[in-house]
mmCIF file of C-alpha atoms and ligand atoms in Angstrom:
data_model
loop_
_atom_site.group_PDB
_atom_site.id
_atom_site.type_symbol
_atom_site.label_atom_id
_atom_site.label_comp_id
_atom_site.label_asym_id
_atom_site.label_seq_id
_atom_site.Cartn_x
_atom_site.Cartn_y
_atom_site.Cartn_z
ATOM 1 C CA MET Y 559 0.000 0.000 0.000
ATOM 2 C CA SER Y 560 1.299 3.446 -0.869
ATOM 3 C CA ILE Y 561 1.433 5.883 2.043
ATOM 4 C CA GLN Y 562 1.017 9.562 1.196
ATOM 5 C CA THR Y 563 -0.829 11.181 4.073
ATOM 6 C CA ILE Y 564 0.087 10.594 7.698
ATOM 7 C CA GLY Y 565 -1.977 11.463 10.755
ATOM 8 C CA VAL Y 566 -0.055 12.184 13.963
ATOM 9 C CA ILE Y 567 -1.954 12.193 17.269
ATOM 10 C CA GLY Y 568 -0.374 14.143 20.140
ATOM 11 C CA ALA Y 569 1.670 17.267 19.432
ATOM 12 C CA GLY Y 570 4.143 16.911 22.315
ATOM 13 C CA GLN Y 571 7.865 16.490 21.806
ATOM 14 C CA MET Y 572 7.504 13.188 19.923
ATOM 15 C CA GLY Y 573 4.490 14.134 17.776
ATOM 16 C CA ASN Y 574 6.246 17.353 16.831
ATOM 17 C CA GLY Y 575 9.438 15.502 15.820
ATOM 18 C CA ILE Y 576 7.492 12.858 13.874
ATOM 19 C CA ALA Y 577 5.568 15.539 11.949
ATOM 20 C CA HIS Y 578 8.891 17.301 11.229
ATOM 21 C CA VAL Y 579 10.664 14.277 9.692
ATOM 22 C CA MET Y 580 7.585 13.058 7.804
ATOM 23 C CA ALA Y 581 7.055 16.464 6.183
ATOM 24 C CA LEU Y 582 10.742 16.673 5.201
ATOM 25 C CA ALA Y 583 10.350 13.249 3.562
ATOM 26 C CA GLU Y 584 7.481 14.698 1.488
ATOM 27 C CA TYR Y 585 4.552 13.089 3.303
ATOM 28 C CA ASN Y 586 1.480 15.231 3.936
ATOM 29 C CA VAL Y 587 0.957 15.433 7.688
ATOM 30 C CA LEU Y 588 -2.181 16.096 9.713
ATOM 31 C CA LEU Y 589 -1.267 16.740 13.338
ATOM 32 C CA THR Y 590 -3.871 16.680 16.107
ATOM 33 C CA ASP Y 591 -3.925 17.269 19.862
ATOM 34 C CA VAL Y 592 -6.491 18.068 22.538
ATOM 35 C CA SER Y 593 -5.360 21.678 22.843
ATOM 36 C CA GLN Y 594 -4.826 24.429 20.282
ATOM 37 C CA ALA Y 595 -1.952 25.718 22.445
ATOM 38 C CA ALA Y 596 -0.111 22.383 21.999
ATOM 39 C CA LEU Y 597 -0.640 22.530 18.218
ATOM 40 C CA ASP Y 598 0.620 26.126 18.031
ATOM 41 C CA ALA Y 599 3.659 25.287 20.188
ATOM 42 C CA ALA Y 600 4.410 22.259 17.997
ATOM 43 C CA ILE Y 601 4.394 24.287 14.765
ATOM 44 C CA GLU Y 602 6.611 26.906 16.391
ATOM 45 C CA GLY Y 603 8.968 24.169 17.649
ATOM 46 C CA ILE Y 604 9.142 22.474 14.242
ATOM 47 C CA ALA Y 605 9.892 25.798 12.527
ATOM 48 C CA GLY Y 606 12.662 26.517 15.056
ATOM 49 C CA ASN Y 607 14.230 23.069 14.647
ATOM 50 C CA LEU Y 608 14.045 23.329 10.840
ATOM 51 C CA GLU Y 609 15.656 26.777 10.979
ATOM 52 C CA ARG Y 610 18.524 25.319 13.027
ATOM 53 C CA GLN Y 611 18.932 22.543 10.439
ATOM 54 C CA VAL Y 612 18.979 25.172 7.652
ATOM 55 C CA SER Y 613 21.559 27.281 9.513
ATOM 56 C CA ARG Y 614 23.808 24.217 9.871
ATOM 57 C CA GLY Y 615 23.442 23.326 6.196
ATOM 58 C CA LYS Y 616 21.515 20.091 6.873
ATOM 59 C CA VAL Y 617 18.314 21.248 5.140
ATOM 60 C CA ALA Y 618 17.876 23.575 2.141
ATOM 61 C CA GLU Y 619 15.863 26.736 2.822
ATOM 62 C CA ALA Y 620 13.318 25.840 0.103
ATOM 63 C CA ASP Y 621 12.823 22.378 1.650
ATOM 64 C CA MET Y 622 12.077 23.985 5.000
ATOM 65 C CA GLY Y 623 9.250 26.092 3.519
ATOM 66 C CA ALA Y 624 7.896 23.102 1.602
ATOM 67 C CA ALA Y 625 7.992 20.900 4.714
ATOM 68 C CA LEU Y 626 6.137 23.464 6.824
ATOM 69 C CA GLY Y 627 3.566 23.766 4.027
ATOM 70 C CA ARG Y 628 2.910 20.007 4.207
ATOM 71 C CA ILE Y 629 1.910 20.100 7.905
ATOM 72 C CA ASN Y 630 -1.713 20.869 8.751
ATOM 73 C CA THR Y 631 -3.237 20.834 12.205
ATOM 74 C CA THR Y 632 -6.702 20.045 13.533
ATOM 75 C CA LEU Y 633 -8.434 19.647 16.882
ATOM 76 C CA ALA Y 634 -10.917 17.155 15.366
ATOM 77 C CA LEU Y 635 -9.713 13.548 15.530
ATOM 78 C CA SER Y 636 -12.310 12.687 12.861
ATOM 79 C CA ASP Y 637 -10.310 14.739 10.305
ATOM 80 C CA LEU Y 638 -7.694 11.949 10.372
ATOM 81 C CA GLY Y 639 -10.223 9.685 8.643
ATOM 82 C CA ALA Y 640 -8.726 10.231 5.214
ATOM 83 C CA THR Y 641 -5.104 9.444 6.136
ATOM 84 C CA ASP Y 642 -3.192 6.325 4.996
ATOM 85 C CA LEU Y 643 -1.175 5.830 8.169
ATOM 86 C CA VAL Y 644 -1.847 7.061 11.704
ATOM 87 C CA ILE Y 645 0.915 7.361 14.300
ATOM 88 C CA GLU Y 646 -0.426 7.845 17.806
ATOM 89 C CA ALA Y 647 2.040 9.777 20.004
ATOM 90 C CA ALA Y 648 -0.143 10.894 22.913
ATOM 91 C CA THR Y 649 0.655 10.553 26.618
ATOM 92 C CA GLU Y 650 2.097 7.179 27.730
ATOM 93 C CA ARG Y 651 -1.094 5.919 29.391
ATOM 94 C CA GLU Y 652 -2.954 2.893 28.083
ATOM 95 C CA SER Y 653 -6.432 4.292 28.848
ATOM 96 C CA VAL Y 654 -5.621 7.486 26.893
ATOM 97 C CA LYS Y 655 -4.401 5.522 23.882
ATOM 98 C CA GLN Y 656 -7.355 3.132 23.944
ATOM 99 C CA ALA Y 657 -9.850 6.012 24.112
ATOM 100 C CA ILE Y 658 -8.135 7.671 21.121
ATOM 101 C CA PHE Y 659 -8.338 4.499 19.013
ATOM 102 C CA GLU Y 660 -11.993 3.971 19.978
ATOM 103 C CA ASP Y 661 -12.912 7.547 18.980
ATOM 104 C CA LEU Y 662 -10.886 7.462 15.756
ATOM 105 C CA GLN Y 663 -11.936 4.051 14.443
ATOM 106 C CA PRO Y 664 -15.394 4.918 13.054
ATOM 107 C CA HIS Y 665 -13.857 7.637 10.857
ATOM 108 C CA LEU Y 666 -11.035 5.575 9.321
ATOM 109 C CA GLN Y 667 -10.876 4.074 5.850
ATOM 110 C CA PRO Y 668 -10.699 0.265 6.097
ATOM 111 C CA GLN Y 669 -7.159 0.118 4.675
ATOM 112 C CA THR Y 670 -5.624 2.743 6.993
ATOM 113 C CA ILE Y 671 -2.731 1.442 9.082
ATOM 114 C CA LEU Y 672 -2.869 2.327 12.784
ATOM 115 C CA THR Y 673 0.350 2.535 14.775
ATOM 116 C CA SER Y 674 1.479 3.664 18.200
ATOM 117 C CA ASN Y 675 4.723 5.354 19.176
ATOM 118 C CA THR Y 676 4.327 3.869 22.668
ATOM 119 C CA SER Y 677 7.579 3.371 24.570
ATOM 120 C CA SER Y 678 6.490 0.231 26.344
ATOM 121 C CA ILE Y 679 2.797 -0.726 26.218
ATOM 122 C CA SER Y 680 1.731 -4.058 24.680
ATOM 123 C CA ILE Y 681 1.037 -3.620 20.966
ATOM 124 C CA THR Y 682 -1.016 -6.820 20.961
ATOM 125 C CA ARG Y 683 -3.271 -5.523 23.746
ATOM 126 C CA LEU Y 684 -3.700 -2.074 22.120
ATOM 127 C CA ALA Y 685 -4.434 -3.776 18.764
ATOM 128 C CA SER Y 686 -6.974 -6.161 20.278
ATOM 129 C CA ARG Y 687 -9.194 -3.220 21.245
ATOM 130 C CA THR Y 688 -9.340 -1.938 17.633
ATOM 131 C CA ASP Y 689 -11.227 -3.140 14.551
ATOM 132 C CA ARG Y 690 -7.925 -3.873 12.712
ATOM 133 C CA PRO Y 691 -5.387 -5.852 14.775
ATOM 134 C CA GLU Y 692 -3.785 -7.113 11.545
ATOM 135 C CA ARG Y 693 -3.178 -3.534 10.380
ATOM 136 C CA PHE Y 694 -1.863 -2.319 13.740
ATOM 137 C CA MET Y 695 1.750 -2.145 14.931
ATOM 138 C CA GLY Y 696 4.323 -0.333 17.070
ATOM 139 C CA PHE Y 697 6.207 2.498 15.300
ATOM 140 C CA HIS Y 698 8.675 3.662 17.957
ATOM 141 C CA PHE Y 699 10.820 6.721 17.242
ATOM 142 C CA MET Y 700 13.663 7.895 19.485
ATOM 143 C CA ASN Y 701 13.974 11.395 20.934
ATOM 144 C CA PRO Y 702 14.988 13.845 19.403
ATOM 145 C CA VAL Y 703 13.301 12.412 16.313
ATOM 146 C CA PRO Y 704 15.078 14.599 13.702
ATOM 147 C CA VAL Y 705 18.481 13.474 15.036
ATOM 148 C CA MET Y 706 18.127 9.853 16.147
ATOM 149 C CA GLN Y 707 18.709 7.173 13.529
ATOM 150 C CA LEU Y 708 16.679 4.305 14.980
ATOM 151 C CA VAL Y 709 13.015 3.369 14.657
ATOM 152 C CA GLU Y 710 11.849 0.242 16.486
ATOM 153 C CA LEU Y 711 9.135 -1.642 14.582
ATOM 154 C CA ILE Y 712 7.025 -3.922 16.771
ATOM 155 C CA ARG Y 713 4.550 -6.449 15.413
ATOM 156 C CA GLY Y 714 1.605 -7.446 17.552
ATOM 157 C CA ILE Y 715 0.597 -11.101 17.452
ATOM 158 C CA ALA Y 716 -1.852 -10.391 14.593
ATOM 159 C CA THR Y 717 0.123 -7.824 12.535
ATOM 160 C CA ASP Y 718 0.208 -8.900 8.880
ATOM 161 C CA GLN Y 719 3.196 -8.731 6.521
ATOM 162 C CA PRO Y 720 1.826 -5.966 4.195
ATOM 163 C CA THR Y 721 1.413 -3.715 7.266
ATOM 164 C CA TYR Y 722 4.972 -4.386 8.413
ATOM 165 C CA ASP Y 723 6.294 -3.844 4.862
ATOM 166 C CA ALA Y 724 4.424 -0.533 4.479
ATOM 167 C CA CYS Y 725 5.825 0.802 7.783
ATOM 168 C CA ARG Y 726 9.290 -0.450 6.903
ATOM 169 C CA ALA Y 727 9.092 1.438 3.572
ATOM 170 C CA VAL Y 728 8.247 4.645 5.460
ATOM 171 C CA VAL Y 729 11.292 4.195 7.731
ATOM 172 C CA ASP Y 730 13.462 3.661 4.633
ATOM 173 C CA LYS Y 731 12.077 6.812 3.000
ATOM 174 C CA LEU Y 732 12.946 8.786 6.139
ATOM 175 C CA GLY Y 733 16.550 7.580 5.750
ATOM 176 C CA LYS Y 734 16.359 6.007 9.212
ATOM 177 C CA THR Y 735 17.214 2.470 10.331
ATOM 178 C CA ALA Y 736 14.540 0.021 11.463
ATOM 179 C CA ALA Y 737 15.090 -2.541 14.209
ATOM 180 C CA SER Y 738 12.446 -5.223 14.658
ATOM 181 C CA ALA Y 739 11.528 -5.918 18.261
ATOM 182 C CA GLU Y 740 9.203 -8.552 19.680
ATOM 183 C CA ASP Y 741 6.162 -7.339 21.564
ATOM 184 C CA PHE Y 742 7.299 -7.636 25.200
ATOM 185 C CA PRO Y 743 7.273 -4.801 27.772
ATOM 186 C CA GLY Y 744 9.629 -1.959 26.791
ATOM 187 C CA PHE Y 745 10.614 -3.764 23.554
ATOM 188 C CA ILE Y 746 14.436 -3.495 23.106
ATOM 189 C CA VAL Y 747 15.558 0.075 23.771
ATOM 190 C CA ASN Y 748 13.522 0.767 26.906
ATOM 191 C CA ARG Y 749 13.984 -2.740 28.341
ATOM 192 C CA ILE Y 750 17.666 -1.836 28.552
ATOM 193 C CA LEU Y 751 17.717 1.969 28.855
ATOM 194 C CA MET Y 752 14.979 2.551 31.445
ATOM 195 C CA PRO Y 753 16.320 0.219 34.182
ATOM 196 C CA MET Y 754 19.641 2.085 33.791
ATOM 197 C CA ILE Y 755 17.901 5.444 34.284
ATOM 198 C CA ASN Y 756 15.875 4.036 37.226
ATOM 199 C CA GLU Y 757 19.114 2.731 38.788
ATOM 200 C CA ALA Y 758 20.636 6.205 38.426
ATOM 201 C CA VAL Y 759 17.653 7.581 40.399
ATOM 202 C CA TYR Y 760 18.243 4.882 43.087
ATOM 203 C CA THR Y 761 21.902 5.932 43.178
ATOM 204 C CA LEU Y 762 20.708 9.477 43.899
ATOM 205 C CA TYR Y 763 18.025 8.296 46.380
ATOM 206 C CA GLU Y 764 20.561 6.278 48.372
ATOM 207 C CA GLY Y 765 23.048 9.151 48.418
ATOM 208 C CA VAL Y 766 25.765 7.350 46.484
ATOM 209 C CA GLY Y 767 26.158 10.487 44.379
ATOM 210 C CA ASN Y 768 24.414 13.781 43.703
ATOM 211 C CA VAL Y 769 22.785 14.773 40.401
ATOM 212 C CA ARG Y 770 25.929 16.316 38.994
ATOM 213 C CA SER Y 771 28.329 13.530 40.017
ATOM 214 C CA ILE Y 772 26.017 10.796 38.688
ATOM 215 C CA ASP Y 773 25.619 12.503 35.308
ATOM 216 C CA GLN Y 774 29.293 13.385 35.076
ATOM 217 C CA SER Y 775 30.286 9.802 35.920
ATOM 218 C CA MET Y 776 28.260 8.333 33.080
ATOM 219 C CA LYS Y 777 29.228 11.035 30.574
ATOM 220 C CA LEU Y 778 32.953 10.973 31.247
ATOM 221 C CA GLY Y 779 33.220 7.399 32.524
ATOM 222 C CA ALA Y 780 31.033 5.596 30.006
ATOM 223 C CA ASN Y 781 30.976 8.112 27.121
ATOM 224 C CA HIS Y 782 27.204 8.608 27.193
ATOM 225 C CA PRO Y 783 26.203 11.810 25.344
ATOM 226 C CA MET Y 784 23.940 12.800 28.265
ATOM 227 C CA GLY Y 785 24.022 11.728 31.903
ATOM 228 C CA PRO Y 786 21.116 9.414 32.896
ATOM 229 C CA LEU Y 787 19.350 12.068 35.001
ATOM 230 C CA GLU Y 788 19.741 14.694 32.276
ATOM 231 C CA LEU Y 789 18.363 12.130 29.821
ATOM 232 C CA ALA Y 790 15.442 11.308 32.140
ATOM 233 C CA ASP Y 791 14.576 15.043 32.239
ATOM 234 C CA PHE Y 792 14.841 15.117 28.443
ATOM 235 C CA ILE Y 793 12.520 12.108 27.976
ATOM 236 C CA GLY Y 794 10.048 13.316 30.656
ATOM 237 C CA LEU Y 795 9.908 11.859 34.176
ATOM 238 C CA ASP Y 796 6.210 10.969 33.766
ATOM 239 C CA THR Y 797 7.111 8.907 30.696
ATOM 240 C CA CYS Y 798 10.065 7.257 32.512
ATOM 241 C CA LEU Y 799 7.802 6.308 35.442
ATOM 242 C CA ALA Y 800 5.074 5.017 33.119
ATOM 243 C CA ILE Y 801 7.629 2.806 31.328
ATOM 244 C CA MET Y 802 9.025 1.451 34.633
ATOM 245 C CA ASN Y 803 5.479 0.604 35.733
ATOM 246 C CA VAL Y 804 4.862 -1.291 32.490
ATOM 247 C CA LEU Y 805 8.128 -3.241 32.973
ATOM 248 C CA HIS Y 806 7.300 -3.946 36.643
ATOM 249 C CA ASP Y 807 3.703 -5.020 35.977
ATOM 250 C CA GLY Y 808 4.436 -6.881 32.749
ATOM 251 C CA LEU Y 809 7.545 -8.783 33.840
ATOM 252 C CA ALA Y 810 6.615 -9.190 37.538
ATOM 253 C CA ASP Y 811 10.209 -8.900 38.713
ATOM 254 C CA THR Y 812 11.216 -6.602 41.602
ATOM 255 C CA LYS Y 813 14.330 -5.546 39.699
ATOM 256 C CA TYR Y 814 12.018 -3.239 37.710
ATOM 257 C CA ARG Y 815 10.422 -1.490 40.720
ATOM 258 C CA PRO Y 816 10.296 2.256 40.083
ATOM 259 C CA CYS Y 817 12.458 4.280 42.479
ATOM 260 C CA PRO Y 818 10.264 6.123 45.050
ATOM 261 C CA LEU Y 819 12.221 9.288 44.323
ATOM 262 C CA LEU Y 820 11.176 9.119 40.657
ATOM 263 C CA THR Y 821 7.559 8.784 41.804
ATOM 264 C CA LYS Y 822 7.988 11.783 44.120
ATOM 265 C CA TYR Y 823 9.268 14.027 41.320
ATOM 266 C CA VAL Y 824 6.303 13.032 39.123
ATOM 267 C CA GLU Y 825 3.864 13.628 41.997
ATOM 268 C CA ALA Y 826 5.352 17.109 42.398
ATOM 269 C CA GLY Y 827 4.738 17.809 38.705
ATOM 270 C CA TRP Y 828 8.506 18.123 38.202
ATOM 271 C CA LEU Y 829 8.505 16.233 34.909
ATOM 272 C CA GLY Y 830 11.836 17.453 33.520
ATOM 273 C CA ARG Y 831 12.464 19.894 30.703
ATOM 274 C CA LYS Y 832 8.847 20.040 29.593
ATOM 275 C CA THR Y 833 7.793 21.575 32.941
ATOM 276 C CA GLN Y 834 11.115 23.426 33.421
ATOM 277 C CA ARG Y 835 11.969 21.391 36.525
ATOM 278 C CA GLY Y 836 13.077 17.824 37.164
ATOM 279 C CA PHE Y 837 16.459 16.572 38.325
ATOM 280 C CA TYR Y 838 17.593 19.987 37.077
ATOM 281 C CA ASP Y 839 15.880 23.374 37.293
ATOM 282 C CA TYR Y 840 15.787 24.902 33.785
ATOM 283 C CA ARG Y 841 14.227 28.240 34.690
ATOM 284 C CA GLY Y 842 17.508 30.190 34.722
ATOM 285 C CA ASP Y 843 20.275 30.597 32.149
ATOM 286 C CA GLU Y 844 21.975 27.309 33.098
ATOM 287 C CA PRO Y 845 20.355 24.086 34.389
ATOM 288 C CA VAL Y 846 20.820 23.837 38.175
ATOM 289 C CA PRO Y 847 20.667 20.421 39.935
ATOM 290 C CA THR Y 848 17.676 20.063 42.287
ATOM 291 C CA ARG Y 849 19.562 17.615 44.582
HETATM 292 C C1 CAA O 1190 11.993 6.961 25.907
HETATM 293 C C2 CAA O 1190 11.903 6.215 24.621
HETATM 294 O O1 CAA O 1190 10.874 5.600 24.351
HETATM 295 C C3 CAA O 1190 13.019 6.078 23.662
HETATM 296 C C4 CAA O 1190 13.981 7.212 23.583
HETATM 297 O O2 CAA O 1190 13.836 8.089 22.791
HETATM 298 S S1 CAA O 1190 15.213 7.167 24.679
HETATM 299 C C5 CAA O 1190 16.147 8.609 24.345
HETATM 300 C C6 CAA O 1190 17.085 8.376 23.197
HETATM 301 N N1 CAA O 1190 17.866 9.578 22.985
HETATM 302 C C7 CAA O 1190 19.067 9.740 23.542
HETATM 303 O O3 CAA O 1190 19.588 8.862 24.220
HETATM 304 C C8 CAA O 1190 19.685 11.083 23.282
HETATM 305 C C9 CAA O 1190 21.021 11.215 23.956
HETATM 306 N N2 CAA O 1190 21.584 12.540 23.659
HETATM 307 C C10 CAA O 1190 22.182 12.841 22.483
HETATM 308 O O4 CAA O 1190 22.329 11.995 21.612
HETATM 309 C C11 CAA O 1190 22.681 14.247 22.316
HETATM 310 O O5 CAA O 1190 22.848 14.804 23.602
HETATM 311 C C12 CAA O 1190 21.692 15.143 21.468
HETATM 312 C C13 CAA O 1190 21.668 14.632 20.034
HETATM 313 C C14 CAA O 1190 20.273 15.177 22.023
HETATM 314 C C15 CAA O 1190 22.175 16.587 21.498
HETATM 315 O O6 CAA O 1190 23.511 16.606 21.108
HETATM 316 P P1 CAA O 1190 24.523 17.767 21.564
HETATM 317 O O7 CAA O 1190 25.757 17.556 20.776
HETATM 318 O O8 CAA O 1190 24.580 17.805 23.026
HETATM 319 O O9 CAA O 1190 23.758 19.074 21.222
HETATM 320 P P2 CAA O 1190 23.693 19.934 19.923
HETATM 321 O O10 CAA O 1190 25.064 20.238 19.401
HETATM 322 O O11 CAA O 1190 22.810 21.081 20.310
HETATM 323 O O12 CAA O 1190 22.915 19.008 18.926
HETATM 324 C C16 CAA O 1190 23.521 18.032 18.106
HETATM 325 C C17 CAA O 1190 22.805 18.034 16.796
HETATM 326 O O13 CAA O 1190 21.435 17.674 17.005
HETATM 327 C C18 CAA O 1190 20.596 18.695 16.467
HETATM 328 N N3 CAA O 1190 19.362 18.717 17.274
HETATM 329 C C19 CAA O 1190 19.252 18.583 18.606
HETATM 330 N N4 CAA O 1190 17.953 18.566 18.937
HETATM 331 C C20 CAA O 1190 17.239 18.689 17.796
HETATM 332 C C21 CAA O 1190 15.859 18.731 17.471
HETATM 333 N N5 CAA O 1190 14.904 18.597 18.406
HETATM 334 N N6 CAA O 1190 15.503 18.880 16.167
HETATM 335 C C22 CAA O 1190 16.422 19.003 15.215
HETATM 336 N N7 CAA O 1190 17.751 18.938 15.444
HETATM 337 C C23 CAA O 1190 18.143 18.810 16.729
HETATM 338 C C24 CAA O 1190 21.413 19.935 16.531
HETATM 339 O O14 CAA O 1190 20.958 20.874 15.581
HETATM 340 C C25 CAA O 1190 22.783 19.416 16.179
HETATM 341 O O15 CAA O 1190 22.920 19.260 14.777
HETATM 342 P P3 CAA O 1190 24.362 19.275 14.040
HETATM 343 O O16 CAA O 1190 25.063 18.015 14.447
HETATM 344 O O17 CAA O 1190 23.988 19.291 12.622
HETATM 345 O O18 CAA O 1190 25.068 20.495 14.508
HETATM 346 N N1 NDP O 1191 9.761 11.378 25.448
HETATM 347 C C1 NDP O 1191 10.451 10.472 24.809
HETATM 348 O O1 NDP O 1191 11.694 10.493 24.863
HETATM 349 C C2 NDP O 1191 9.771 9.416 24.029
HETATM 350 C C3 NDP O 1191 8.402 9.205 24.144
HETATM 351 N N2 NDP O 1191 7.813 8.221 23.396
HETATM 352 C C4 NDP O 1191 6.380 7.978 23.507
HETATM 353 O O2 NDP O 1191 5.705 8.938 22.697
HETATM 354 C C5 NDP O 1191 4.451 9.260 23.289
HETATM 355 C C6 NDP O 1191 4.385 10.751 23.515
HETATM 356 O O3 NDP O 1191 5.447 11.128 24.363
HETATM 357 P P1 NDP O 1191 5.935 12.653 24.465
HETATM 358 O O4 NDP O 1191 5.773 13.334 23.153
HETATM 359 O O5 NDP O 1191 7.236 12.628 25.135
HETATM 360 O O6 NDP O 1191 4.845 13.227 25.503
HETATM 361 P P2 NDP O 1191 4.394 14.722 25.722
HETATM 362 O O7 NDP O 1191 3.872 14.780 27.106
HETATM 363 O O8 NDP O 1191 5.458 15.669 25.294
HETATM 364 O O9 NDP O 1191 3.206 14.888 24.666
HETATM 365 C C7 NDP O 1191 2.013 14.169 24.685
HETATM 366 C C8 NDP O 1191 0.979 15.007 23.985
HETATM 367 O O10 NDP O 1191 -0.208 14.217 23.807
HETATM 368 C C9 NDP O 1191 -1.305 15.045 24.142
HETATM 369 N N3 NDP O 1191 -2.486 14.265 24.434
HETATM 370 C C10 NDP O 1191 -2.900 13.733 25.617
HETATM 371 N N4 NDP O 1191 -4.074 13.107 25.454
HETATM 372 C C11 NDP O 1191 -4.404 13.257 24.139
HETATM 373 C C12 NDP O 1191 -5.529 12.866 23.357
HETATM 374 N N5 NDP O 1191 -6.548 12.190 23.896
HETATM 375 N N6 NDP O 1191 -5.548 13.198 22.052
HETATM 376 C C13 NDP O 1191 -4.529 13.880 21.480
HETATM 377 N N7 NDP O 1191 -3.461 14.298 22.186
HETATM 378 C C14 NDP O 1191 -3.399 13.991 23.490
HETATM 379 C C15 NDP O 1191 -0.791 15.833 25.347
HETATM 380 O O11 NDP O 1191 -1.623 16.934 25.618
HETATM 381 P P3 NDP O 1191 -1.714 17.471 27.151
HETATM 382 O O12 NDP O 1191 -0.334 17.925 27.495
HETATM 383 O O13 NDP O 1191 -2.717 18.563 27.042
HETATM 384 O O14 NDP O 1191 -2.168 16.304 27.985
HETATM 385 C C16 NDP O 1191 0.589 16.237 24.825
HETATM 386 O O15 NDP O 1191 0.516 17.381 23.992
HETATM 387 C C17 NDP O 1191 4.334 8.417 24.560
HETATM 388 O O16 NDP O 1191 3.651 7.225 24.247
HETATM 389 C C18 NDP O 1191 5.793 8.144 24.901
HETATM 390 O O17 NDP O 1191 5.980 6.971 25.653
HETATM 391 C C19 NDP O 1191 8.522 7.448 22.514
HETATM 392 C C20 NDP O 1191 9.858 7.651 22.328
HETATM 393 C C21 NDP O 1191 10.595 8.620 23.109
#
């Protein structure tokens, strides 16, 4: 099946990045969210990121204008009815995602492929609540989407080969690399990455190091581009906690128990960069550790 128009649900940091790369690859994009403010912020963010790519010679100025022209926004989920592929990138909560698919389904063409950018939730379970489990799969981008090379492709138990092939062709057209992962909690990247981040929070909680020493240790001692606490703030602490809960519930092993300090930050609404405060405070000129 030929994909030309892509619907993106959720205009947060991932939805915004997905719309950006799809438009640059000449797909028409229809981006939706529950708030107009989120849609406006996403368009502004995409324009800013494209401008940076133009200034660094990564994108031609004319391509930037054309890409922005290919992105339309709407508050009405039903407008996504005419798209060929839908990528859901709303909040990492199963009930939110299920409600979106339920509301969207009656408006979709029968052949439309439904996908989720979920970081951890069972693709098979999400698919089973839709009218098209064979045309449903996991389409998992990494953050920041315009920079990261990998896309994890996750088949649910019922996903058919034409659906996988169509999604694979989109990844190829983006110039990114696909990795196939089986449908188990956290798939590949987050099964490995998130326990490391959670362990960094335990290291902080137990006083083994402070925020700065933990991040510095992993940057200078293990050559990670960002320290684990800086990365957690970048991903979003609510998303990190949601992923740990999926690993803990789905694999029933205490090694995945979320650190109580991570829970406390989320309860405080200190979700990282997106709320200006997490393991660092971003409200000043330089990020300042909060512990
Ligand atoms: C939670 C999940 O489900 C899965 C996940 O995504 S886990 C998270 C995975 N991501 C990571 O681990 C990211 C780790 N961090 C990094 O790789 C790097 O710190 C980083 C790429 C984010 C930034 O790199 P940096 O060297 O510190 O910063 P900076 O020089 O500003 O940026 C590097 C490049 O990225 C570009 N960039 C950064 N953010 C961007 C964005 N949002 N859009 C477009 N370009 C962006 C910059 O323009 C720059 O481009 P050039 O190389 O052409 O100059
Ligand atoms: N952050 C990361 O590094 C990565 C995240 N992901 C996954 O991508 C998804 C999105 O994450 P991310 O972009 O970081 O999250 P954000 O919190 O940045 O964005 C989520 C967006 O979805 C919106 N939203 C919530 N409910 C609905 C709804 N019913 N319909 C439409 N939009 C809705 C939110 O609006 P509001 O704020 O008003 O609630 C918000 O704008 C999650 O599943 C996450 O696990 C995948 C890879 C990496």
